[in-house]
Short mmCIF file of C-alpha atoms in Angstrom, two decimals:
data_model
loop_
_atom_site.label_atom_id
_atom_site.label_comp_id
_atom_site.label_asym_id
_atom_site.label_seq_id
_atom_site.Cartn_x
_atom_site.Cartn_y
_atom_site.Cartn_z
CA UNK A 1 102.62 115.34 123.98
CA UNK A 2 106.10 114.33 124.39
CA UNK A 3 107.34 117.12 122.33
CA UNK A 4 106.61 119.52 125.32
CA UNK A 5 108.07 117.01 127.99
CA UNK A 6 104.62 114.60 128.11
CA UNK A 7 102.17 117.71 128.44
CA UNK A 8 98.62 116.67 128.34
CA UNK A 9 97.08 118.84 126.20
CA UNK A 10 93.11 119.15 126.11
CA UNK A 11 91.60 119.58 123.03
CA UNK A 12 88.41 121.24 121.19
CA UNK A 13 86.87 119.76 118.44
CA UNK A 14 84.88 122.68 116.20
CA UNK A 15 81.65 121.81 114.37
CA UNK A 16 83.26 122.39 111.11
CA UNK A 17 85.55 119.14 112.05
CA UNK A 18 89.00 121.50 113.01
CA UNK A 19 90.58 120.84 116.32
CA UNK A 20 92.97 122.79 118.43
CA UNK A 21 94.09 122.80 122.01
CA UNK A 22 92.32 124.97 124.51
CA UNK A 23 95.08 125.51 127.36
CA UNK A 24 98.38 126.78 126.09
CA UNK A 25 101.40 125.39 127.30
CA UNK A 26 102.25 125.27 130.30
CA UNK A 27 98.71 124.32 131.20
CA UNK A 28 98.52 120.28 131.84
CA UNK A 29 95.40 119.33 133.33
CA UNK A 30 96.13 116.18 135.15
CA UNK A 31 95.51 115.25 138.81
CA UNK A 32 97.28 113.56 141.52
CA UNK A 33 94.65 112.27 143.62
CA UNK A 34 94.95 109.19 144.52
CA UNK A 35 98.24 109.23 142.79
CA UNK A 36 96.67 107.53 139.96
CA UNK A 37 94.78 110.56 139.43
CA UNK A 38 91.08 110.05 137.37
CA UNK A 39 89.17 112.69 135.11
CA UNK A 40 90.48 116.33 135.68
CA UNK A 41 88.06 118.67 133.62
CA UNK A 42 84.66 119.12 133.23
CA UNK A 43 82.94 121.69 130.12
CA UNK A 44 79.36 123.17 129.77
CA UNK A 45 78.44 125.87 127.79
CA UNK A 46 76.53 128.71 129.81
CA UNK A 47 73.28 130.46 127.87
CA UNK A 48 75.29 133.69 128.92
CA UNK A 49 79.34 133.61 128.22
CA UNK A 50 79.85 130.54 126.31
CA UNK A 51 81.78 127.41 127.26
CA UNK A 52 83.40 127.29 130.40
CA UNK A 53 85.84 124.70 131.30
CA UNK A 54 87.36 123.59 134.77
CA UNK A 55 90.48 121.44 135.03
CA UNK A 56 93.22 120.27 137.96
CA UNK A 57 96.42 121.58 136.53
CA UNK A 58 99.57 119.32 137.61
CA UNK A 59 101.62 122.16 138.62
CA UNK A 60 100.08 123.11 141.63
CA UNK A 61 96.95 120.38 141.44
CA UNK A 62 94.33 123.53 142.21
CA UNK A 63 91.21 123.54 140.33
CA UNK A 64 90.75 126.25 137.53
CA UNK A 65 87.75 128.12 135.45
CA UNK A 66 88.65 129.24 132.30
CA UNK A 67 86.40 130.50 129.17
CA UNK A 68 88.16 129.50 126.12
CA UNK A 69 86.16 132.27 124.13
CA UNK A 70 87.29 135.25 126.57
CA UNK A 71 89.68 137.32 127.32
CA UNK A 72 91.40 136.07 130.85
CA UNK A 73 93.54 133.25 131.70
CA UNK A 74 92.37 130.45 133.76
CA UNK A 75 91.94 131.86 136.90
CA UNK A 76 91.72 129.21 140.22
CA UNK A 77 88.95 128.28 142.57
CA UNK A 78 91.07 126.53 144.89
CA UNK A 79 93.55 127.52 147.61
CA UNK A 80 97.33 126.03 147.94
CA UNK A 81 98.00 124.13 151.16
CA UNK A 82 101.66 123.84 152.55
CA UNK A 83 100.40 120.20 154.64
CA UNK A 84 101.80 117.40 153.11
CA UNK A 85 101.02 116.62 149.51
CA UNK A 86 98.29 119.92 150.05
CA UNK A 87 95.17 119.91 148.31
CA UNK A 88 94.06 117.62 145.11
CA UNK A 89 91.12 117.50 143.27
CA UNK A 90 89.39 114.79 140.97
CA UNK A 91 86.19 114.35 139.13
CA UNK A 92 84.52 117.66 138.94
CA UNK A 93 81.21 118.39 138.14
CA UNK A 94 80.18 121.97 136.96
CA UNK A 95 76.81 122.60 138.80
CA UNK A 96 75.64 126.18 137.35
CA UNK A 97 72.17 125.65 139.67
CA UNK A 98 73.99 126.15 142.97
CA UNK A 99 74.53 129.59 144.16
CA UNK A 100 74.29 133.21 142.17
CA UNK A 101 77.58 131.79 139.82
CA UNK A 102 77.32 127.55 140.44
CA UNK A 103 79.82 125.67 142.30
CA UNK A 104 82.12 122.54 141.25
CA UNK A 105 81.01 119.33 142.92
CA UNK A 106 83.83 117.32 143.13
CA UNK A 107 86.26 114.90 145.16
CA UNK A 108 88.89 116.68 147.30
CA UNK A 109 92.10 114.79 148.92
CA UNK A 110 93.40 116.80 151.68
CA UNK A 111 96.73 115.76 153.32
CA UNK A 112 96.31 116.38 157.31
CA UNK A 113 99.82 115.64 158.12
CA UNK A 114 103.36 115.70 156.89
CA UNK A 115 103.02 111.66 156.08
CA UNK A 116 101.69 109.64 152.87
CA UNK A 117 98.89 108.51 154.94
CA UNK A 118 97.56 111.38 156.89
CA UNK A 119 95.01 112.30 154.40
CA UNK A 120 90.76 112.48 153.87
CA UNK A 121 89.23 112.26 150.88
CA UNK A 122 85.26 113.80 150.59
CA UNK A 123 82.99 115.08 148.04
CA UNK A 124 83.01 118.74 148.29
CA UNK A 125 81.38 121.87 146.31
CA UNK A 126 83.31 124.36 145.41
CA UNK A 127 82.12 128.13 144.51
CA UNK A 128 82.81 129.14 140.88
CA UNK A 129 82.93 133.16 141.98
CA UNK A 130 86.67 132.26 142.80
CA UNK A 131 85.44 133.17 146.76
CA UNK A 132 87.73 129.98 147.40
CA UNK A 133 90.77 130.71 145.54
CA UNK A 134 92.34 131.84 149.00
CA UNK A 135 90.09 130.57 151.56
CA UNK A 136 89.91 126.86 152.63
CA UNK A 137 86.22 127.39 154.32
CA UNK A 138 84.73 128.78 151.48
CA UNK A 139 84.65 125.05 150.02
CA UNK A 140 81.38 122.93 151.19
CA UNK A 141 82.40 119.52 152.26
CA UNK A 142 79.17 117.38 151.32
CA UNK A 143 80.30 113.63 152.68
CA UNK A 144 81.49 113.32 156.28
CA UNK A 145 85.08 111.68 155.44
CA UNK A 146 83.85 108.08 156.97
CA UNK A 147 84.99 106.57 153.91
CA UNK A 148 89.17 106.44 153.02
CA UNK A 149 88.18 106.33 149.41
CA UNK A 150 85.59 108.55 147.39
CA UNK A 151 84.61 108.89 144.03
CA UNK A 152 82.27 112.36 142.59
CA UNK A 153 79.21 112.43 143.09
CA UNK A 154 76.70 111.42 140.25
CA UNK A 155 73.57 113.61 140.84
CA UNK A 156 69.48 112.48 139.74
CA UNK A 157 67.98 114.26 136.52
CA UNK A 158 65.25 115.93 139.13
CA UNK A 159 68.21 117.08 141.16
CA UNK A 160 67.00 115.27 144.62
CA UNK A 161 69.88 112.88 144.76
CA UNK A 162 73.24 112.22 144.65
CA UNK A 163 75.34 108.70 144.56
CA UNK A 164 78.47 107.79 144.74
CA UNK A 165 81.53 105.07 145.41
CA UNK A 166 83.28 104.32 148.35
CA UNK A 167 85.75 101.77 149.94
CA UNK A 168 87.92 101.46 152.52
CA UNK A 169 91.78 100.27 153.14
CA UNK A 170 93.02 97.36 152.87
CA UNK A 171 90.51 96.79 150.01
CA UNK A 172 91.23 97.63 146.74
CA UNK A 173 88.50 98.75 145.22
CA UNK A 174 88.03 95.58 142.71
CA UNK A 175 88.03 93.79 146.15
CA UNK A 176 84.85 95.82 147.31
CA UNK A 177 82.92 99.28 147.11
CA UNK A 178 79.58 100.24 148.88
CA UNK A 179 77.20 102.40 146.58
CA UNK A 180 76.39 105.67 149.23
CA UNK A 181 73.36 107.70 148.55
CA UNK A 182 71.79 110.99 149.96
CA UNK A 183 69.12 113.43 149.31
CA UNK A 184 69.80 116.93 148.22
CA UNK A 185 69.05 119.48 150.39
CA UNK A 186 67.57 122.89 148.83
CA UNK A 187 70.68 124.14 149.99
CA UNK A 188 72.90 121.77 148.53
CA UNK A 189 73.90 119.68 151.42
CA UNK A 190 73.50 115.69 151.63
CA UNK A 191 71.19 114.03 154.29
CA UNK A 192 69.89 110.54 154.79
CA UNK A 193 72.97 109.38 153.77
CA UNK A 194 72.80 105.42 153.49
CA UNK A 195 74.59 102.50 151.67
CA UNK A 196 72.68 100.98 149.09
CA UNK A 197 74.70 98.47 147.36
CA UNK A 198 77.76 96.45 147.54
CA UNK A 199 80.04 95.09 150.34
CA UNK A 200 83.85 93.83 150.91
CA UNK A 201 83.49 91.59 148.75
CA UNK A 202 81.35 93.20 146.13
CA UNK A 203 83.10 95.21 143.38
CA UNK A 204 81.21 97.76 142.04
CA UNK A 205 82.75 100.32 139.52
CA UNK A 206 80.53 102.36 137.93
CA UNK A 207 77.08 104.10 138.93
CA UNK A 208 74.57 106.37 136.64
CA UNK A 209 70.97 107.72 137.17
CA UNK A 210 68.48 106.61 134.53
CA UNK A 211 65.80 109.48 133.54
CA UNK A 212 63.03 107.38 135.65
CA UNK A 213 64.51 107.70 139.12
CA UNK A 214 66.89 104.13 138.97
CA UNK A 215 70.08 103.63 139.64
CA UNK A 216 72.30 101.83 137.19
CA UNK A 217 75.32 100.21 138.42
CA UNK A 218 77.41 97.73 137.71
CA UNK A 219 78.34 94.99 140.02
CA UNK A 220 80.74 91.67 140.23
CA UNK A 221 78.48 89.85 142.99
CA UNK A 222 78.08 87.11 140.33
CA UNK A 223 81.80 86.43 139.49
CA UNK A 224 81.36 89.44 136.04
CA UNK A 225 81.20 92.68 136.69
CA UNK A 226 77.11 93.22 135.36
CA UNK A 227 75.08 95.67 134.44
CA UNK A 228 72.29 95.56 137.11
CA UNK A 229 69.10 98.32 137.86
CA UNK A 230 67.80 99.44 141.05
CA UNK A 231 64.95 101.67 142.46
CA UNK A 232 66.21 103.53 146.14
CA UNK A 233 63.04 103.93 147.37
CA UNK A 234 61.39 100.37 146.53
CA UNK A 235 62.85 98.85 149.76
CA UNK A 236 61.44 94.99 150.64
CA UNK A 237 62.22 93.32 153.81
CA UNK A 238 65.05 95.75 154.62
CA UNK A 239 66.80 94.79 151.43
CA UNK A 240 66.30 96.73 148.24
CA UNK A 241 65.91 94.59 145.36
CA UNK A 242 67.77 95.03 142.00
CA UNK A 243 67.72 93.20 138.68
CA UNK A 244 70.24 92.72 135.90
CA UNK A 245 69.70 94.43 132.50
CA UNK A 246 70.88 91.15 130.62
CA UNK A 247 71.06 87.61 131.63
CA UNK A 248 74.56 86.10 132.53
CA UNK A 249 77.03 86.04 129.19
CA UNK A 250 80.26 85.46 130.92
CA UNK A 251 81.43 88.81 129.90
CA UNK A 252 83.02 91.95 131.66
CA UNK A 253 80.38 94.99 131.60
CA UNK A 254 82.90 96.92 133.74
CA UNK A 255 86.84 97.04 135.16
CA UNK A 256 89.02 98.16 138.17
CA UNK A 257 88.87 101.54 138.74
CA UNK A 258 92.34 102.31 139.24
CA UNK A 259 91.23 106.13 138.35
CA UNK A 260 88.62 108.28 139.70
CA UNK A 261 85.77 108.65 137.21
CA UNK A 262 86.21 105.87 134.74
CA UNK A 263 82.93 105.33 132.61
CA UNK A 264 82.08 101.71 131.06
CA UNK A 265 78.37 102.20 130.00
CA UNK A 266 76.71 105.72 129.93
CA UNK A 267 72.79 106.28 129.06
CA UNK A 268 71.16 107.87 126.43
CA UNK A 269 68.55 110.53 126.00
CA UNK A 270 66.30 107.94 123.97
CA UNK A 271 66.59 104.96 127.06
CA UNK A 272 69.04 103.09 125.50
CA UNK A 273 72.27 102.53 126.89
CA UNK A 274 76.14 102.48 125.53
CA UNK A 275 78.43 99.52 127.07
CA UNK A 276 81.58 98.37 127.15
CA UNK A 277 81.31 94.59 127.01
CA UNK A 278 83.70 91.24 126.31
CA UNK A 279 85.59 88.79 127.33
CA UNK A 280 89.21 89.83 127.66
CA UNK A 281 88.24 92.98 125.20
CA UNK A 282 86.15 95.32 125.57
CA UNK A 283 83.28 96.37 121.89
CA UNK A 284 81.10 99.17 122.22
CA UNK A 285 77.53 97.84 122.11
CA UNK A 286 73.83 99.75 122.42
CA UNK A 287 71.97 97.63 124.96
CA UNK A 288 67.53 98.18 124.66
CA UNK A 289 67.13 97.65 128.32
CA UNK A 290 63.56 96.87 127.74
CA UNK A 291 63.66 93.98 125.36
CA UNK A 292 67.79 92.97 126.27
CA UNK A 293 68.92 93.44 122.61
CA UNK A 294 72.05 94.08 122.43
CA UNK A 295 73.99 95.19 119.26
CA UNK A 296 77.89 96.05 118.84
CA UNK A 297 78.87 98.90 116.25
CA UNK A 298 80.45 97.56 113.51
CA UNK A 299 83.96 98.15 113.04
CA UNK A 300 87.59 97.67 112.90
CA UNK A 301 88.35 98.34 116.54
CA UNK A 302 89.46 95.77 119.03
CA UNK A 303 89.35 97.39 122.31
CA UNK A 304 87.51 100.28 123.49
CA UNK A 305 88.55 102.38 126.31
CA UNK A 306 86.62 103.30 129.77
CA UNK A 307 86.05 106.58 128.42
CA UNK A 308 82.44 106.54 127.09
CA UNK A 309 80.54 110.15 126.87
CA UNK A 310 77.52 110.58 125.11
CA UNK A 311 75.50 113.93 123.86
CA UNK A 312 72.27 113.30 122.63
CA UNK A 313 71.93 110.64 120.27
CA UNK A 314 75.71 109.94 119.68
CA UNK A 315 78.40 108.16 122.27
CA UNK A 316 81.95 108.98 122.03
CA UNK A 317 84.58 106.81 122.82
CA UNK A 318 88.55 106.03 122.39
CA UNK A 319 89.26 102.96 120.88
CA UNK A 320 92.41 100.76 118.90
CA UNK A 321 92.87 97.87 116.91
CA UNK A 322 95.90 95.71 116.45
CA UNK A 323 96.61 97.66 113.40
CA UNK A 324 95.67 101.45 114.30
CA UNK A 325 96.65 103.22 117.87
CA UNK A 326 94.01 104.74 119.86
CA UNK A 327 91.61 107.11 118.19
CA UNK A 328 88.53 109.49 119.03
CA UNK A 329 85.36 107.77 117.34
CA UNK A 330 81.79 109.07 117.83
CA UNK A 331 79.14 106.32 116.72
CA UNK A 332 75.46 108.47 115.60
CA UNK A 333 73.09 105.46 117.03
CA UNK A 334 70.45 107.11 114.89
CA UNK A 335 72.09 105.90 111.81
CA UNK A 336 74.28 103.41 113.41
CA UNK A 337 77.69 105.27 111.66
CA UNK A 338 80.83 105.76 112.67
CA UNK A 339 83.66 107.77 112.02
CA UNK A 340 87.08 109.11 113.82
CA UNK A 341 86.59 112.62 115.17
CA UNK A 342 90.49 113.02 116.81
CA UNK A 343 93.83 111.38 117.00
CA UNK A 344 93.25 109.82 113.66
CA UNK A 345 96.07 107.02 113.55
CA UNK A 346 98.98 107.76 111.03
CA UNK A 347 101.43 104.51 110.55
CA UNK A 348 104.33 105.41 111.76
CA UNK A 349 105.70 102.47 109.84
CA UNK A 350 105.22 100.60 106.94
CA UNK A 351 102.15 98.33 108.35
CA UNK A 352 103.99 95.35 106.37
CA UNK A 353 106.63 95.30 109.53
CA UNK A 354 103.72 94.58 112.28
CA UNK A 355 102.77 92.07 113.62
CA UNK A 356 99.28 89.70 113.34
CA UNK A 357 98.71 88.86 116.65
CA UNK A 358 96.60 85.67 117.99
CA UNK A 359 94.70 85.47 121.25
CA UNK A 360 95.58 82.45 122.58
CA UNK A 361 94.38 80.41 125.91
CA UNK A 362 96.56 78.06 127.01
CA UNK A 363 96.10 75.48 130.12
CA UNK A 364 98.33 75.75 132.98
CA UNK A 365 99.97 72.51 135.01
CA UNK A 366 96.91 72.16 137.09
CA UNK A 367 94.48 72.17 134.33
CA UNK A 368 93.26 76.04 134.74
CA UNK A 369 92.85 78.67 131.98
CA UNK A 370 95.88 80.79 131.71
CA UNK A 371 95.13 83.85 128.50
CA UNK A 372 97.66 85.54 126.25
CA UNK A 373 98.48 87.36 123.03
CA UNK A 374 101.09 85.73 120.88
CA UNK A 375 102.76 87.50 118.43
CA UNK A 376 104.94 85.87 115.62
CA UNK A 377 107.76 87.51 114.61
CA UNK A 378 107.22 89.20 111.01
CA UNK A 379 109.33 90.81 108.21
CA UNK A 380 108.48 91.54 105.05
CA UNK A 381 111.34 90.84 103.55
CA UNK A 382 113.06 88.35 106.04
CA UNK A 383 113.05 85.22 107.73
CA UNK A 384 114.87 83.45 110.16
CA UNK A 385 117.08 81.06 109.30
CA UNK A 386 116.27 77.45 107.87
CA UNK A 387 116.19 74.84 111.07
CA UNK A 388 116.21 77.51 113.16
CA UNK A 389 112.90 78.89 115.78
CA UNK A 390 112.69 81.86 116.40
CA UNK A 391 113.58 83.36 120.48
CA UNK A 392 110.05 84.33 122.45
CA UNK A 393 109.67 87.28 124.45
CA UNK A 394 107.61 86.69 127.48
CA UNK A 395 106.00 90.03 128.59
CA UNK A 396 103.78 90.58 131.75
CA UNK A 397 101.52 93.44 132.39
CA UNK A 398 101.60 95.40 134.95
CA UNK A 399 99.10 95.88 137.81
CA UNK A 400 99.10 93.14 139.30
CA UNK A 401 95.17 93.65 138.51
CA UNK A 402 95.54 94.82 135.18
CA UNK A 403 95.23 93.59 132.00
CA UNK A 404 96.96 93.86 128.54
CA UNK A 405 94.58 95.11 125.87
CA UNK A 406 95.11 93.47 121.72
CA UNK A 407 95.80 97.04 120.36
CA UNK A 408 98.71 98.08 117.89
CA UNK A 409 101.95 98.04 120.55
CA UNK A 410 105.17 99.52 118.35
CA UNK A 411 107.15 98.03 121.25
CA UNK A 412 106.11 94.91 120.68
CA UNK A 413 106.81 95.32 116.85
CA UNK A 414 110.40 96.87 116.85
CA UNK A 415 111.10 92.90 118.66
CA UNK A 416 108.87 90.88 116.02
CA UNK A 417 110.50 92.96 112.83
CA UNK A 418 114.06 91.80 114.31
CA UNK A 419 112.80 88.26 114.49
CA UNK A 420 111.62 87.79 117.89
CA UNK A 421 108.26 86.62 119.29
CA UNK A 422 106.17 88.26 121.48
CA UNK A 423 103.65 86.47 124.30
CA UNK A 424 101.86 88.94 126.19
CA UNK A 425 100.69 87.11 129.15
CA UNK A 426 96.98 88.11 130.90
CA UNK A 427 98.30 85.78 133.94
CA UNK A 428 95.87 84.65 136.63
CA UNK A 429 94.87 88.09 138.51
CA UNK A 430 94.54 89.71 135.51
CA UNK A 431 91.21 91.77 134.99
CA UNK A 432 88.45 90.96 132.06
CA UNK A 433 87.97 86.93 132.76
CA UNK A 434 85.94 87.47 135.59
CA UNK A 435 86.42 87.96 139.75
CA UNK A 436 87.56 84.20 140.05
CA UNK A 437 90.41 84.74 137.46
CA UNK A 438 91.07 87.62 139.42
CA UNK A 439 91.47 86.49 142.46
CA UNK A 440 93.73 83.46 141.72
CA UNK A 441 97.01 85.94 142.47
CA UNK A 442 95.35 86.52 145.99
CA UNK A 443 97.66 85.66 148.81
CA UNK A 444 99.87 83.81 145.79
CA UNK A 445 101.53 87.33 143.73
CA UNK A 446 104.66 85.94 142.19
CA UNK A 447 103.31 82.36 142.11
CA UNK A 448 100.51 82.43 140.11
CA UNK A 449 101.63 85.22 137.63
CA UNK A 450 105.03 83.40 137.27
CA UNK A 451 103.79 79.93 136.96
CA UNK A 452 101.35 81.45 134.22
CA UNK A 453 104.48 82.78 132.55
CA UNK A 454 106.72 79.93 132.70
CA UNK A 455 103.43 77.36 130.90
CA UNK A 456 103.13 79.95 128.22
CA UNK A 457 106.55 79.84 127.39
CA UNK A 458 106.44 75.98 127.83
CA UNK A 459 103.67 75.67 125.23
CA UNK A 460 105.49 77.70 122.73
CA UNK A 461 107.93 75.73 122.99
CA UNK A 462 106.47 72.49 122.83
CA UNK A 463 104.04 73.09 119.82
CA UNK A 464 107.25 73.89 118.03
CA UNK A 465 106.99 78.07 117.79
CA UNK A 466 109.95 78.81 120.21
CA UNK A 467 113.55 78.09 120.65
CA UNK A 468 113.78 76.65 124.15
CA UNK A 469 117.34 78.15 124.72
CA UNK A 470 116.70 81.38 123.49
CA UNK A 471 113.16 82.86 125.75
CA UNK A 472 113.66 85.77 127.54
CA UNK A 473 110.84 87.72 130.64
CA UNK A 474 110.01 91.34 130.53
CA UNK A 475 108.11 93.77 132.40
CA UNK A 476 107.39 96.79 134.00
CA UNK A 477 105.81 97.73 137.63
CA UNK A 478 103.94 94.56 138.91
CA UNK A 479 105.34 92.64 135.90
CA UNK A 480 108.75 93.72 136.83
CA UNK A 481 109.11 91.53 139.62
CA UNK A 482 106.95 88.82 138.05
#
């Protein structure tokens, strides 16, 4: 909210359709781990008490319980620690079967040392009763620390296992991730811990338990990040088998996980499944896993974000267009409807002064794919002058591994409603064309992305859409120095 200096407000959506926010200000739940942070609350609603909602607030980055119904502030579960950056917390889970009160499963980053890299990161439980507001050893660490990099723990329907995502420095974790999992103790410790799936140089970014007892996960082994099935226990040879949900398509069923607790598919009570899927975008689809069908919701909306929730039937998401900023829309797959539920877009503008975008792939000097968005300058009531083309604007994203989504971008259309045209360049290393697109800025950052730059501007100009003395290069964190 940038009214009250880029808050970030949490909000409650009523049955009858009303919204408002349940932390007051000063409350911002946000969290630091990882810098980058990830998901910072978690809800449930209790059969004695009503909801109850924990969150990270960025103040002090201590985990809080709060009942939005009651009387009390938020009150914290966590302690402060003067070491370093202290304690963070990411990715809870609210576990109300664990003790007399539950606990918060959840992944803690504990700084060890007064440097940036004297820090663990491990899955650990935390008690609800508050026993742990002031007391470091009342939280349960659950992982041993062997990994540098943890993600929370996704836990079985039947409650005997737990999963998760780890990786190690130097490896980014679209470089590679193993998949860890452990048994459940019946008193909520982890043992047999094993590695299950991926390796360096296996990417995998997401995990869920299906209601039978199989783990879905999605892996990049095959260039595209997949949607794949495996069964634990059903070990061959040594190796445990899996199988993909879909045959190749060349598509992206899954991203980088720059934050903790990113969510690209997400399973539904009937055995059906909601995905993220595309080339360079990402539609909402309903996959049958048993017969492979897969069918995207109708719609307006370009690019979805890796956000997906579902409860029961219905899967909410955030998504955009190139005409309407991101929005809260909850599909009913019984009926296959859709309508906004938050964040409704409003033009800020007139929509006459934005821009039609085109997504564009252009070839580079040596033949290979290079994919941007071009957009033409526009004006309603102006054009540029007879004889004249129109100055580009060459934009990169930044990253390097990220990727530039076609959504409505005001930035982009205060330049195209003065006259000047817009390329958004997805430059080799970008995510959403597969690992091998990916990996073409390996060991080559500012060669690649800058060559890519230079042949879209090239192509502009020699199809006759830009002035060659007038192009200009923009950008911001990795596509600064690009």
């Amino acid at each position: 909210r940038p009214a009250e200096g880029g808050r970030r407000a949490l909000v409650r959506r009523r049955p009858d359709g009303t919204t408002e926010p349940v932390l007051p200000a000063p409350w911002n739940p946000r969290s630091r781990v990882i810098e980058y942070g990830g998901q910072p609350w978690a809800g449930v609603v209790r059969e004695e008490g009503g909801p109850l909602v924990v969150f990270v607030d960025f103040a002090d980055q201590r985990l809080y319980a709060y009942a939005p119904d009651g009387p009390d502030a938020p009150r914290p579960l966590t302690p402060v620690s003067d070491i370093g950056g202290g304690l963070r917390w990411v990715d809870p889970q609210v576990r109300l079967d664990r003790g007399e009160q539950g606990e918060v499963w959840c992944v803690l980053e504990e700084f060890t040392g007064p440097g940036p890299t004297d820090v663990r990161r491990v899955i650990a439980a935390v008690p609800l009763d508050g026993s742990a507001a002031d007391d470091r050893s009342a939280v349960r660490e659950l992982s041993d620390g062997r990994h540098r990099f943890v993600t929370g723990p996704r836990v079985s329907h039947d409650g005997r296992r737990a999963a998760w995502i780890a990786w190690d420095h130097p490896r980014m974790p679209w470089d590679g991730t193993v998949v860890m999992v452990a048994e459940i103790t019946d008193s909520g410790g982890f043992t047999g811990v094993r590695p299950l799936v991926g390796d360096d140089d296996e990417s995998v970014c997401q995990i869920e338990w299906d209601r039978d007892g199989t783990l879905l996960f999605v892996s990049d082994l095959a260039d595209w990040w997949e949607l794949q099935r495996i069964r634990p226990d059903a070990v061959a040879g040594g190796v445990v088998p899996s199988s993909r949900l879909l045959p190749p398509r060349g598509e992206e069923f899954g991203g980088p996980l720059w934050k903790i607790g990113l969510r690209w598919f997400h399973p539904l009570e009937n055995g059906l499944i909601a995905v993220l899927h595309g080339r360079g975008s990402q539609r909402l689809g309903i996959l049958d896993p048993e017969t492979g069908e897969l069918a995207d919701v109708p719609g307006h909306w370009t690019t979805w974000a890796d956000t997906l929730a579902v409860h029961g039937s219905r899967v909410v998401g955030v998504a955009a267009s190139p005409r309407t900023g991101y929005e809260v829309v909850e599909l009913d797959t019984a009926t296959g409807r859709t309508r906004v539920i938050g964040s409704a877009h409003q033009d800020a503008v007139d929509p006459a002064y934005l821009p039609v975008p085109q997504d564009r792939t252009f070839t580079g000097s040596d033949g290979r794919e290079i994919h941007a968005h071009v957009y033409p300058p526009n004006h309603p009531g102006l054009t540029g002058p007879e004889g004249e083309l129109p100055p580009y604007l060459v934009a990169a994203h930044g990253g390097p591994t990220g990727h530039a989504p076609l959504v409505l971008d005001l930035e982009i259309a205060y330049f195209t409603s003065r006259g000047i045209g817009v390329a958004v360049v997805n430059y080799g290393g970008s995510t959403g064309y597969g690992r091998r697109y990916r990996e073409r800025l390996r060991e080559q950052w500012g060669i690649v992305d800058v060559a890519d730059c230079e042949a879209v501007a090239d192509a502009l100009v020699a199809e006759g859409a830009a002035d060659p003395r007038r192009l200009a290069v923009r950008g911001g964190s990795a596509g600064g120095w690009t």
